Amino acid sequence: MKVKSVPLLVLMLIVSWTGLTAQTPDRAEILDSLDRQSSYRDTDFSAEYTIVSEKPGQERSVFQVRSFRRDSSDSFVMVILEPRVRRGEGYLQLGETAWSYDPESREFGVFSMKENFQDSEARNSDFSSLTVSESYEITDIQQARLGSFDVYLLDLKALNDRVTFPRIRFWVRQDNYLVLKEEMYSLSGRLMRTGLITSYARVSGRFVPTKILYVDNLNQGERTEITARNISFQDIPDSVFTRSYLERIGR
Amino acid sequence: MAVLFRIALRNLKEHRGKTLIVGVLVALGVFILVAGNSFMHAAAEGTRRVFIDNFTGHVMVRAQSDVPVSIAGSSGMNLDDFAGERVPHYLEVFEYVSSLPEVESVNPQIPFIVQVDYSTPDRNRGAYLPLLGVEPESYLRMFPDSLTLLEGRFLQPGEQGVVLHQELIDQVRDELGIHISSGDSVKLRGITQAAGMRIREVPVVGIYKFTLEAPAMDGIGFIDVQTIRSMAGMVVGTQVQVEIDRDDTSLLDADPADEEFTFTFEDFEDEPAAGDDYFIIEEADFDLAAYTQPDSGTWSYILLKLQDERQAEGVIDRINREMDRRGYPVEAVDWAAASSGMAGIIQAFNVFFLVVVIIITIVSIIIIMNTLVISVIERTTEIGTMRALGAQKRLIRKMFVLETMTISCFFGLLGIMAAVIAVGILGIVGLPAPNAFFELIFGGSVLRPVLSWGGILQAGAMMIGIGFFSSLYPVAVALKIQPVQAIKVE
């Protein structure tokens, strides 16, 4: 009995080890995939977003914005389209510097990408690019399920203080590494916000999230839904990524 | 009893010096208690009157929040959200509170803070200006006599403009050498998280001062609500104003949970190359009025003035129960909460004052106790002889209690008389506030204290308390003296 059981044990160990190695995802590959999802370094990108926010006891607020990105130079422009009374208000980021623009007074103000967009649960940085591998490291990977999907649950820790959230958890699909859910934490480990990405589009071979629900975990009942449309990877004129562009369209 | 009283007086006379020291301390404590109470009462009443009549009304209705809003803005540390949380279900709340029979007038407001901007490209110059966004009609209905216009006039319904306090005019003239008159325009610069930096140039419609002096609120300006909403980022689109697809709210409507997580995926062709017109955006529509109707829900709070201020507690309770019943995160609070801690400052002074009185009381008790213990030791023979002659312990106890009571009541009454005279004189003459801080505490530039009967009652309690407690230990010492000790001590 003993003689037989030793090879069986070894066999079981071998099988389970090979099983483990087959299931252990490649961290670099996942980070690379996350980068490709959140940053388009080799092309311009534009889209229109509808942002609907709700707070308890208040009417839902609605904004429509047009966003232009040139991730290769960390350039970002966003202009409010609706409501009409706010049309032409804009945001411009060039590298580390960011401005907001008020067309009524025709003045630029200092602006932070970490702030919430128009008191919604979306942060301004949600509309710009993020190179995950440069800003975060994966500290833990586990297998999990989200709804009917097999996912990897990733714990990420920020490598610098320029990012909006110091800790993030991602639920990514095991088959294509698309992010389905994210939880954002403060430095003290407090859950700040949860994001559910329920829809993606593949445009020109690239994945773009088209439907996101952000839930504020600090203020109960405050949520924001973002819908992306008119997604394009066509070239954008250089003149768009300038302060004078915001001044020009605001007139 | 008469004999005991005579013995007590004889002993007090024998120790004249000690009696005087203790007595002066008691008189001082009682004087501070009575006069202080009269001062605090007058200051609190003055502040309450000024705030209710000019700024807060009797009741404020606001959103429930960890950082609740008051007439001085949100109590949070973040200046970005000075206007605080908006009143949820504004229209329904407004209709309900307006319908209450006790409510005489209703006025919604938005507090905000801006800088009157005179910056040059190389220098940041300006003066901070706290603002209240108001509906002119309902504001003047609620506070008809609160303002005295020095120049120009108050805002008119639908008019864009600002009414500035004389103090701000003086400050800008003194610090920047710029004279602002009604009819001029001022550039206001405000910053919020929601809207970023906003600059608006608005006409100065009038310049005013408060009819009743209110140092805490001096410098505040009144502005039309459209401008303040625009600056505070409170102008947002709603589903009525912005056409959206049903699909744009599918997640908000469905409230997906983890276990029901659904996922869609679509392959799209790239959008066609954007034409030049894609980068041009139509001119903005600055018809703010269309987005800022009174029922638009963007108000920070609603003030209520009641027919009779004694109804305030009942009205607050009624509103809170109704809001609870409806499930609205809305609360009604009294003028003190609405005044942004002004009542708290007065309360803090009351606590401070109480601590001083307690310390004086304890010190008095200890000193009297100590004096009496010495007296007991000095009178060992006498007490021993009394005991030997058949005096009961009860008699000895009474003797000492009478002594302490005599000191505290006699000198306490002197203290009360001195306080009554001082309060009476200051009530006629008035006590001028030495600086702005005391103006804030006094609720005006001169304080006229009125005698507080509550203070006199407290002083009475203090006198009896000192008399009783300070006798406890000496009595215990005296009662230990045995008759035999009368012959032991020389």
XYZ file of C-alpha atoms in Angstrom:
741
model
C 0.000 0.000 0.000
C 2.735 2.393 1.012
C 4.768 1.563 -2.086
C 1.828 2.379 -4.320
C 0.809 5.532 -2.544
C 4.165 7.349 -2.920
C 4.172 7.489 -6.755
C 0.497 8.412 -6.627
C 1.281 11.340 -4.340
C 4.123 12.469 -6.597
C 1.819 12.220 -9.581
C -0.840 14.244 -7.839
C 1.712 16.909 -6.911
C 2.956 17.086 -10.486
C -0.567 17.365 -11.834
C -1.535 20.059 -9.354
C 1.738 21.972 -9.986
C 1.220 21.953 -13.732
C -2.385 22.984 -13.130
C -1.223 25.887 -11.012
C 1.320 27.070 -13.501
C -1.257 26.883 -16.234
C -3.622 29.062 -14.222
C -1.125 31.597 -12.893
C -1.448 34.618 -15.115
C 1.490 36.547 -16.408
C 1.621 39.849 -14.512
C 3.526 41.624 -17.251
C 1.011 40.453 -19.822
C -1.889 41.695 -17.703
C -0.253 45.068 -17.114
C 0.470 45.347 -20.809
C -3.173 44.617 -21.560
C -4.361 47.171 -19.002
C -2.032 49.735 -20.581
C -3.448 49.030 -24.008
C -6.967 49.483 -22.654
C -6.356 52.746 -20.861
C -3.763 54.438 -23.009
C -3.453 54.777 -26.791
C 0.163 55.818 -27.254
C 0.278 55.377 -31.033
C -2.873 57.184 -32.078
C -5.166 60.077 -31.280
C -8.482 59.317 -29.686
C -11.776 61.174 -29.430
C -15.194 60.326 -28.078
C -18.353 61.881 -26.760
C -19.540 61.022 -23.278
C -22.926 61.361 -21.639
C -22.533 61.634 -17.882
C -25.662 61.186 -15.785
C -25.277 61.593 -12.013
C -27.726 61.020 -9.256
C -27.701 62.085 -5.634
C -30.435 61.260 -3.137
C -33.282 63.733 -3.265
C -31.957 65.608 -6.266
C -32.798 65.569 -9.924
C -30.302 63.651 -12.010
C -27.740 65.967 -13.536
C -26.740 65.441 -17.151
C -23.602 66.536 -18.957
C -22.430 65.744 -22.449
C -18.787 66.303 -23.244
C -16.457 65.817 -26.175
C -13.019 64.540 -25.329
C -9.806 64.610 -27.391
C -6.701 62.702 -26.390
C -3.159 62.466 -27.675
C -1.696 60.071 -25.147
C 1.745 60.063 -26.774
C 2.236 63.629 -25.526
C -0.072 63.452 -22.488
C -2.379 65.970 -24.123
C -6.044 66.060 -23.300
C -8.930 68.394 -24.112
C -12.496 68.108 -22.947
C -15.328 70.479 -23.853
C -18.825 70.584 -22.397
C -21.554 70.287 -25.035
C -24.624 70.082 -22.808
C -26.315 71.666 -20.924
C -26.368 74.496 -23.408
C -25.783 77.077 -20.710
C -22.434 75.455 -19.884
C -21.441 74.794 -23.497
C -17.898 75.722 -24.331
C -16.511 75.266 -20.838
C -13.384 73.269 -21.297
C -10.413 71.541 -19.780
C -6.930 71.286 -21.209
C -4.063 69.166 -19.980
C -0.590 69.427 -21.488
C 1.802 67.118 -19.685
C 1.757 67.963 -15.996
C -0.155 71.227 -16.393
C -3.918 71.503 -16.567
C -6.324 74.427 -16.984
C -10.066 74.889 -16.884
C -11.686 77.472 -19.154
C -14.789 79.552 -18.468
C -16.141 80.983 -21.736
C -18.351 83.555 -20.043
C -15.488 85.351 -18.352
C -12.961 84.043 -20.921
C -10.568 83.194 -18.135
C -8.415 80.127 -17.493
C -8.125 78.628 -14.043
C -5.896 76.036 -12.446
C -7.334 72.575 -12.663
C -6.603 69.145 -11.199
C -7.209 65.879 -12.985
C -7.784 64.224 -9.605
C -10.945 66.264 -8.934
C -14.462 65.095 -9.555
C -16.005 66.054 -12.847
C -18.816 68.556 -12.149
C -19.667 67.085 -8.736
C -20.296 63.668 -10.291
C -18.643 60.423 -9.186
C -16.417 60.543 -12.266
C -12.955 62.041 -11.857
C -11.489 64.219 -14.578
C -8.716 61.649 -14.890
C -11.302 59.025 -15.920
C -11.505 60.715 -19.313
C -7.760 60.938 -19.876
C -5.106 58.286 -20.334
C -3.411 56.179 -17.688
C -0.357 54.019 -18.185
C -1.072 51.457 -15.497
C 2.351 49.796 -15.598
C 4.105 53.138 -14.965
C 1.818 54.148 -12.121
C 0.965 50.904 -10.335
C 2.415 47.531 -9.435
C 0.409 44.360 -8.971
C 0.726 43.187 -5.378
C -1.645 40.243 -5.526
C -3.554 38.129 -8.045
C -6.394 35.788 -7.218
C -8.919 33.868 -9.218
C -12.535 34.869 -8.694
C -15.922 35.055 -10.357
C -17.894 38.139 -11.221
C -21.429 37.331 -12.303
C -20.981 34.575 -14.864
C -17.369 35.497 -15.647
C -14.123 33.894 -14.521
C -11.890 36.766 -13.537
C -8.556 37.586 -11.997
C -8.810 39.832 -8.996
C -5.796 42.146 -9.027
C -4.548 44.305 -6.175
C -2.564 47.280 -7.396
C -0.499 49.718 -5.394
C 0.529 53.145 -6.692
C 4.173 53.752 -7.480
C 3.830 57.553 -7.256
C 1.499 60.171 -5.803
C 0.448 61.625 -9.146
C -2.351 59.109 -9.531
C -5.869 59.789 -8.290
C -6.127 56.640 -6.129
C -3.229 55.049 -4.188
C -4.752 51.558 -4.269
C -6.971 49.905 -6.871
C -8.544 46.469 -7.227
C -9.384 45.298 -10.728
C -11.588 42.389 -11.727
C -10.307 41.424 -15.192
C -11.655 38.733 -17.465
C -9.394 35.719 -17.633
C -9.835 35.258 -21.375
C -9.020 38.760 -22.624
C -8.004 40.786 -19.520
C -10.765 43.331 -20.009
C -11.530 45.191 -16.779
C -15.085 44.499 -15.626
C -14.999 46.027 -12.194
C -12.713 48.295 -10.213
C -12.537 49.441 -6.630
C -10.602 52.555 -5.700
C -9.121 52.948 -2.218
C -7.594 55.789 -0.252
C -4.107 55.581 1.243
C -5.656 54.437 4.527
C -7.372 51.570 2.711
C -10.847 53.079 2.746
C -13.024 52.145 -0.218
C -13.775 55.392 -2.048
C -15.442 54.371 -5.278
C -16.540 51.323 -7.209
C -16.717 51.199 -10.989
C -18.599 48.649 -13.072
C -17.672 48.525 -16.738
C -20.525 46.689 -18.338
C -19.898 47.303 -21.991
C -16.943 47.530 -24.350
C -16.637 48.341 -28.020
C -13.821 47.183 -30.290
C -12.923 50.011 -32.610
C -10.008 49.655 -35.029
C -8.983 46.574 -33.091
C -8.806 48.436 -29.763
C -11.045 47.956 -26.778
C -12.875 51.001 -25.505
C -15.228 50.962 -22.492
C -18.588 52.336 -23.543
C -20.646 51.941 -20.403
C -19.431 52.597 -16.850
C -21.263 52.952 -13.568
C -19.393 54.670 -10.754
C -20.734 54.254 -7.236
C -19.556 56.597 -4.474
C -18.781 54.379 -1.478
C -18.464 57.319 0.898
C -21.784 58.989 0.134
C -24.577 56.493 -0.077
C -26.830 56.759 -3.103
C -24.474 58.908 -5.194
C -23.814 57.263 -8.551
C -22.794 58.255 -12.042
C -23.329 56.491 -15.344
C -21.070 57.264 -18.271
C -21.879 56.304 -21.842
C -19.327 56.730 -24.635
C -20.303 57.368 -28.252
C -18.770 58.585 -31.509
C -15.492 56.863 -30.701
C -12.742 57.659 -33.147
C -9.033 56.947 -33.523
C -8.630 59.415 -36.363
C -5.950 62.100 -36.266
C -6.806 65.272 -34.402
C -5.364 68.616 -35.541
C -2.515 69.928 -33.372
C -4.444 73.159 -32.884
C -6.996 71.359 -30.715
C -4.494 70.800 -27.929
C -4.006 74.502 -27.231
C -5.514 77.152 -24.990
C -6.521 79.180 -28.019
C -8.711 76.293 -29.208
C -10.827 76.570 -26.033
C -10.972 80.355 -26.429
C -11.954 80.023 -30.072
C -14.782 77.555 -29.600
C -16.072 79.372 -26.555
C -16.968 82.465 -28.504
C -30.865 78.555 68.497
C -30.430 82.203 69.463
C -27.679 81.203 71.866
C -25.918 79.194 69.183
C -26.195 82.130 66.767
C -24.634 84.424 69.395
C -21.816 81.941 69.935
C -21.261 81.769 66.156
C -21.116 85.568 65.867
C -18.744 85.770 68.826
C -16.393 83.271 67.226
C -16.494 85.069 63.889
C -15.706 88.357 65.620
C -12.842 86.755 67.506
C -11.303 85.641 64.211
C -12.052 88.885 62.416
C -9.160 88.669 59.968
C -9.950 85.149 58.797
C -13.676 85.902 58.631
C -13.010 88.924 56.449
C -10.760 87.036 54.026
C -13.251 84.212 53.652
C -16.168 86.618 53.433
C -14.563 88.731 50.711
C -13.911 85.583 48.699
C -17.550 84.502 49.003
C -18.787 88.007 48.159
C -16.513 88.106 45.126
C -17.746 84.726 43.920
C -21.375 85.728 44.317
C -20.732 89.087 42.636
C -19.109 87.360 39.643
C -21.961 84.865 39.451
C -24.768 87.421 39.519
C -23.087 90.091 37.385
C -21.633 87.513 34.973
C -24.969 85.816 34.521
C -26.594 89.168 33.821
C -23.915 89.984 31.248
C -24.082 86.577 29.574
C -27.859 86.645 29.500
C -27.900 90.119 27.922
C -25.238 89.140 25.359
C -27.022 85.925 24.432
C -30.355 87.680 24.121
C -28.807 90.489 22.039
C -27.134 88.023 19.682
C -30.283 85.917 19.391
C -32.429 88.958 18.592
C -29.968 90.292 16.003
C -29.685 86.944 14.253
C -33.392 86.072 14.203
C -34.457 89.529 13.044
C -31.759 89.981 10.441
C -30.234 86.745 9.271
C -31.689 83.420 10.293
C -35.388 83.835 10.990
C -36.678 81.343 13.534
C -36.120 78.087 11.636
C -33.714 76.878 8.941
C -34.574 73.929 6.694
C -31.533 72.294 5.117
C -30.127 69.011 3.813
C -28.946 66.508 6.426
C -25.194 66.373 6.108
C -21.971 65.593 7.966
C -20.954 69.145 7.094
C -24.242 71.002 7.437
C -24.721 74.379 5.849
C -25.516 77.568 7.771
C -25.839 81.220 6.830
C -22.033 81.342 6.950
C -21.715 78.504 4.445
C -20.881 74.856 4.761
C -19.182 73.888 8.007
C -16.736 71.651 6.140
C -13.079 72.557 5.907
C -13.299 72.610 2.145
C -13.926 76.105 0.825
C -14.689 74.516 -2.518
C -18.105 73.522 -1.326
C -19.021 76.644 0.558
C -22.614 76.566 -0.670
C -23.085 73.191 1.055
C -25.427 70.422 0.066
C -28.562 71.524 -1.764
C -32.002 71.045 -0.232
C -33.212 67.708 -1.639
C -36.751 67.575 -3.081
C -36.678 71.346 -2.921
C -40.058 72.055 -4.488
C -41.944 69.608 -2.275
C -40.110 70.811 0.834
C -40.741 74.455 -0.083
C -44.435 73.817 -0.628
C -44.767 71.933 2.648
C -43.034 74.507 4.856
C -44.848 77.386 3.139
C -48.179 75.737 3.882
C -47.615 75.553 7.650
C -50.023 77.966 9.375
C -47.357 79.159 11.837
C -45.053 80.279 9.019
C -45.242 83.980 8.255
C -42.565 84.215 5.552
C -40.162 81.943 3.671
C -36.806 82.801 2.090
C -34.409 80.411 0.320
C -30.733 81.366 0.132
C -27.336 80.247 -1.171
C -24.181 81.271 0.727
C -20.945 81.616 -1.208
C -17.579 83.313 -0.942
C -15.726 85.143 -3.694
C -12.885 87.538 -4.125
C -13.586 91.047 -5.397
C -10.832 90.881 -7.929
C -8.477 93.737 -8.769
C -5.585 91.524 -9.787
C -3.050 92.642 -12.336
C -1.023 90.234 -14.461
C 1.839 90.410 -11.984
C -0.048 90.865 -8.720
C -2.982 89.172 -7.042
C -5.105 91.863 -5.386
C -8.589 91.799 -4.005
C -10.834 91.485 -0.976
C -12.802 88.491 0.208
C -16.534 88.918 -0.030
C -19.003 86.517 1.591
C -22.222 86.516 -0.409
C -25.803 85.468 0.034
C -27.718 84.596 -3.111
C -31.303 85.620 -2.498
C -34.681 86.122 -4.073
C -35.050 89.883 -3.493
C -38.804 89.877 -2.912
C -38.959 87.126 -0.331
C -35.783 88.365 1.369
C -37.204 91.859 1.930
C -40.511 90.345 3.024
C -38.747 88.339 5.712
C -36.227 90.979 6.817
C -37.904 94.283 5.873
C -35.967 96.542 8.249
C -32.638 94.769 8.403
C -30.820 96.952 5.854
C -30.257 100.657 5.562
C -29.295 101.581 2.019
C -26.585 104.197 1.834
C -26.405 104.341 -1.955
C -28.493 102.957 -4.808
C -31.145 100.344 -4.025
C -31.660 96.669 -3.237
C -31.837 94.034 -5.975
C -35.009 93.711 -7.991
C -36.529 90.389 -9.060
C -34.650 88.899 -12.017
C -31.995 91.604 -11.940
C -28.321 90.680 -12.098
C -26.212 92.582 -9.578
C -24.708 92.791 -6.143
C -25.449 94.915 -3.078
C -22.302 95.543 -1.049
C -21.793 96.324 2.630
C -20.176 99.654 3.485
C -17.392 97.803 5.331
C -16.227 96.144 2.111
C -16.295 99.511 0.332
C -14.135 100.955 3.127
C -11.785 97.965 3.082
C -11.221 98.165 -0.675
C -10.672 101.931 -0.449
C -8.227 101.656 2.459
C -6.272 98.636 1.252
C -6.361 99.055 -2.512
C -7.099 102.760 -2.930
C -10.133 101.969 -5.102
C -13.466 103.644 -4.511
C -16.551 101.603 -5.398
C -19.875 103.395 -5.917
C -23.264 102.063 -6.864
C -23.462 101.851 -10.635
C -19.867 100.584 -10.904
C -19.095 97.010 -11.872
C -17.015 94.639 -9.785
C -15.208 91.521 -10.928
C -15.999 88.565 -8.670
C -13.746 85.525 -8.674
C -14.999 82.289 -7.165
C -13.553 78.776 -7.067
C -15.401 75.514 -6.591
C -14.522 71.915 -7.186
C -17.554 71.497 -9.423
C -17.046 74.509 -11.623
C -13.390 75.405 -11.250
C -12.587 79.101 -11.244
C -15.390 81.432 -12.293
C -15.159 85.141 -12.849
C -18.253 87.293 -13.260
C -18.469 91.024 -13.711
C -21.605 92.296 -12.011
C -23.025 95.775 -11.440
C -23.074 97.198 -7.928
C -26.752 97.970 -7.475
C -26.491 99.414 -3.982
C -24.373 99.917 -0.853
C -25.850 99.270 2.584
C -25.222 98.765 6.264
C -27.228 96.659 8.696
C -29.837 98.650 10.602
C -29.006 96.779 13.785
C -25.301 96.402 14.318
C -24.203 92.853 13.541
C -20.421 92.642 13.556
C -20.508 88.919 12.839
C -22.210 89.516 9.511
C -20.624 92.814 8.493
C -19.108 92.766 5.061
C -21.587 90.318 3.585
C -22.983 91.092 0.139
C -26.291 90.199 -1.498
C -26.291 88.891 -5.029
C -28.807 87.612 -7.555
C -29.249 83.881 -7.421
C -28.554 83.295 -11.117
C -25.020 84.666 -10.867
C -24.206 82.819 -7.668
C -25.481 79.514 -9.068
C -23.367 80.003 -12.137
C -20.265 80.783 -10.063
C -20.841 77.947 -7.595
C -21.270 75.371 -10.378
C -24.871 74.832 -9.337
C -26.165 75.176 -12.886
C -26.373 71.646 -14.165
C -28.337 70.044 -16.909
C -31.308 67.887 -16.045
C -33.065 65.276 -18.107
C -35.698 67.879 -18.898
C -33.139 70.256 -20.396
C -30.762 67.777 -22.029
C -32.152 65.144 -24.310
C -30.610 61.766 -23.690
C -31.317 58.188 -24.754
C -33.017 55.776 -22.424
C -29.847 53.710 -22.721
C -27.855 56.509 -21.044
C -29.424 55.701 -17.684
C -29.794 51.932 -18.073
C -27.331 51.143 -15.284
C -28.716 53.770 -12.911
C -32.210 52.435 -13.508
C -31.206 48.777 -13.163
C -28.768 49.077 -10.241
C -26.679 46.042 -11.209
C -25.228 43.900 -8.449
C -22.099 41.755 -8.653
C -23.971 38.481 -8.856
C -26.105 39.786 -11.716
C -23.199 41.299 -13.574
C -24.018 41.431 -17.246
C -21.639 42.361 -19.950
C -22.062 43.365 -23.554
C -19.492 43.627 -26.233
C -19.817 45.194 -29.634
C -17.509 45.422 -32.606
C -17.578 48.862 -34.126
C -16.078 50.281 -37.194
C -13.981 53.286 -36.489
C -15.993 56.452 -36.804
C -15.340 58.136 -40.124
C -12.592 60.707 -40.182
C -13.840 63.714 -38.309
C -14.591 66.721 -40.462
C -13.560 70.218 -39.493
C -16.988 70.851 -38.026
C -16.359 68.185 -35.405
C -13.904 70.536 -33.741
C -16.258 73.499 -33.760
C -18.782 73.815 -31.040
C -21.788 76.058 -31.281
C -21.935 79.192 -29.226
C -23.117 78.746 -25.657
C -26.578 79.784 -24.636
C -26.199 82.063 -21.643
C -29.883 82.436 -20.936
C -29.292 81.495 -17.324
C -32.801 82.350 -16.250
C -34.124 79.386 -18.193
C -32.095 77.086 -15.962
C -32.543 78.817 -12.656
C -36.227 78.898 -11.899
C -37.086 78.876 -8.179
C -38.172 75.270 -8.478
C -34.880 74.154 -9.979
C -33.915 72.707 -6.601
C -30.581 74.423 -6.262
C -30.916 76.247 -2.965
C -28.711 75.688 0.064
C -31.414 76.220 2.686
C -34.811 77.758 3.386
C -35.346 80.234 6.231
C -38.701 80.484 7.976
C -40.029 83.351 10.032
C -42.888 82.389 12.325
C -45.822 84.389 13.590
C -44.691 83.763 17.151
C -41.175 82.658 18.057
C -42.524 80.430 20.828
C -43.827 78.187 18.046
C -40.303 77.453 16.807
C -39.750 74.238 18.737
C -43.095 72.790 17.660
C -42.602 73.760 14.017
C -39.109 72.242 13.943
C -40.423 69.023 15.415
C -43.314 68.917 12.965
C -41.119 69.506 9.905
C -38.581 66.893 11.023
C -41.294 64.287 11.578
C -42.808 65.031 8.171
C -39.422 64.831 6.423
C -38.755 61.516 8.180
C -42.141 60.217 7.106
C -41.417 61.165 3.491
C -37.921 59.725 3.673
C -36.313 63.047 2.676
C -32.786 63.679 4.021
C -33.869 67.134 5.200
C -33.773 68.660 8.679
C -35.188 71.732 10.377
C -33.008 73.476 12.950
C -33.325 76.538 15.175
C -31.655 79.914 14.767
C -28.664 78.809 16.853
C -27.736 76.007 14.450
C -28.525 78.269 11.500
C -26.208 80.968 12.798
C -23.082 78.909 12.282
C -21.852 78.512 15.816
C -22.638 82.025 17.079
C -24.795 80.411 19.755
C -21.929 77.970 20.305
C -19.511 80.820 21.048
C -21.927 82.240 23.616
C -22.367 78.747 25.060
C -18.587 78.282 25.236
C -18.334 81.527 27.201
C -21.082 80.299 29.494
C -19.139 77.093 30.117
C -15.949 79.061 30.741
C -17.826 81.312 33.133
C -19.315 78.314 34.940
C -15.860 76.777 35.348
C -14.577 80.018 36.920
C -17.523 80.065 39.339
C -16.980 76.397 40.256
C -13.285 77.052 40.916
C -14.115 80.050 43.128
C -16.706 77.950 44.989
C -14.264 75.095 45.604
C -11.509 77.472 46.689
C -13.959 79.204 49.051
C -15.016 75.896 50.548
C -11.403 74.820 51.080
C -10.382 78.142 52.660
C -13.437 78.279 54.941
C -12.891 74.631 55.869
C -9.249 75.254 56.662
C -10.029 78.326 58.729
C -12.672 76.473 60.698
C -10.408 73.500 61.351
C -7.842 75.859 62.855
C -10.652 77.431 64.822
C -11.739 73.996 66.075
C -8.223 73.171 67.218
C -7.957 76.525 68.985
C -11.300 75.857 70.668
C -10.603 72.297 71.785
C -10.939 73.249 75.471
C -14.156 75.102 74.831
C -15.678 72.279 72.831
C -14.437 69.694 75.323
C -15.943 71.691 78.193
C -19.231 71.990 76.296
C -19.245 68.255 75.759
C -18.375 67.703 79.472
C -21.329 69.896 80.438
C -23.601 67.662 78.408
C -23.639 69.317 74.970
C -24.734 66.768 72.393
C -22.838 66.203 69.147
C -25.846 67.679 67.328
C -25.371 70.975 69.160
C -21.696 71.163 68.199
C -22.593 70.422 64.587
C -25.241 73.127 64.536
C -22.790 75.621 66.013
C -20.302 75.168 63.201
C -22.896 75.015 60.422
C -24.294 78.288 61.732
C -20.849 79.854 61.623
C -20.229 78.903 58.020
C -23.772 79.787 56.996
C -23.451 83.173 58.609
C -20.257 83.930 56.710
C -21.550 82.727 53.342
C -25.001 84.301 53.639
C -23.868 87.665 55.009
C -21.042 88.170 52.540
C -23.037 86.518 49.773
C -25.797 89.064 50.237
C -23.197 91.831 50.108
C -21.961 90.328 46.818
C -25.494 90.230 45.405
C -26.091 93.849 46.386
C -22.841 94.953 44.787
C -23.729 93.034 41.607
C -27.233 94.537 41.478
C -25.789 98.032 41.769
C -23.083 97.364 39.145
C -25.525 95.794 36.678
C -27.988 98.642 37.268
C -25.354 101.298 36.550
C -23.986 99.488 33.472
C -27.561 98.909 32.261
C -28.003 102.681 32.147
C -24.514 103.700 31.021
C -23.804 100.695 28.736
C -20.564 98.762 28.453
C -18.762 99.532 25.175
C -17.127 96.571 23.395
C -13.365 97.158 23.322
C -12.871 95.371 20.019
C -14.567 93.399 17.224
C -14.304 90.142 19.153
C -16.300 91.549 22.040
C -18.746 93.148 19.611
C -19.367 89.627 18.383
C -19.884 88.367 21.928
C -22.010 91.352 22.966
C -24.180 91.123 19.842
C -23.468 94.830 19.223
C -21.043 97.617 20.051
C -22.560 98.327 23.500
C -23.782 95.825 26.045
C -26.531 96.846 28.457
C -26.800 94.043 31.010
C -30.128 93.252 32.626
C -30.291 91.663 36.084
C -30.581 87.898 35.778
C -32.913 86.424 38.396
C -31.550 83.028 37.477
C -28.116 84.316 38.481
C -29.435 85.451 41.871
C -31.002 82.033 42.456
C -27.737 80.343 41.515
C -25.893 82.679 43.890
C -28.311 81.681 46.669
C -27.602 78.023 45.977
C -23.882 78.760 45.912
C -24.062 80.534 49.270
C -25.928 77.665 50.951
C -23.633 75.115 49.287
C -20.490 76.873 50.527
C -21.992 77.212 54.007
C -22.939 73.564 54.258
C -20.047 71.778 52.575
C -17.336 73.868 54.191
C -18.643 72.879 57.642
C -18.544 69.128 57.058
C -14.878 68.446 57.803
C -14.451 70.921 60.709
C -17.592 69.449 62.299
C -16.136 65.950 61.953
C -12.936 67.168 63.667
C -14.889 68.911 66.400
C -17.030 65.863 67.071
C -13.937 63.787 67.758
C -13.078 65.978 70.724
C -13.832 64.134 73.943
C -14.809 65.893 77.224
C -11.591 64.673 78.854
C -9.561 66.752 76.410
C -10.935 69.910 78.033
C -8.618 69.415 80.936
C -5.641 68.137 78.910
C -5.129 71.248 76.808
C -3.670 74.290 78.435
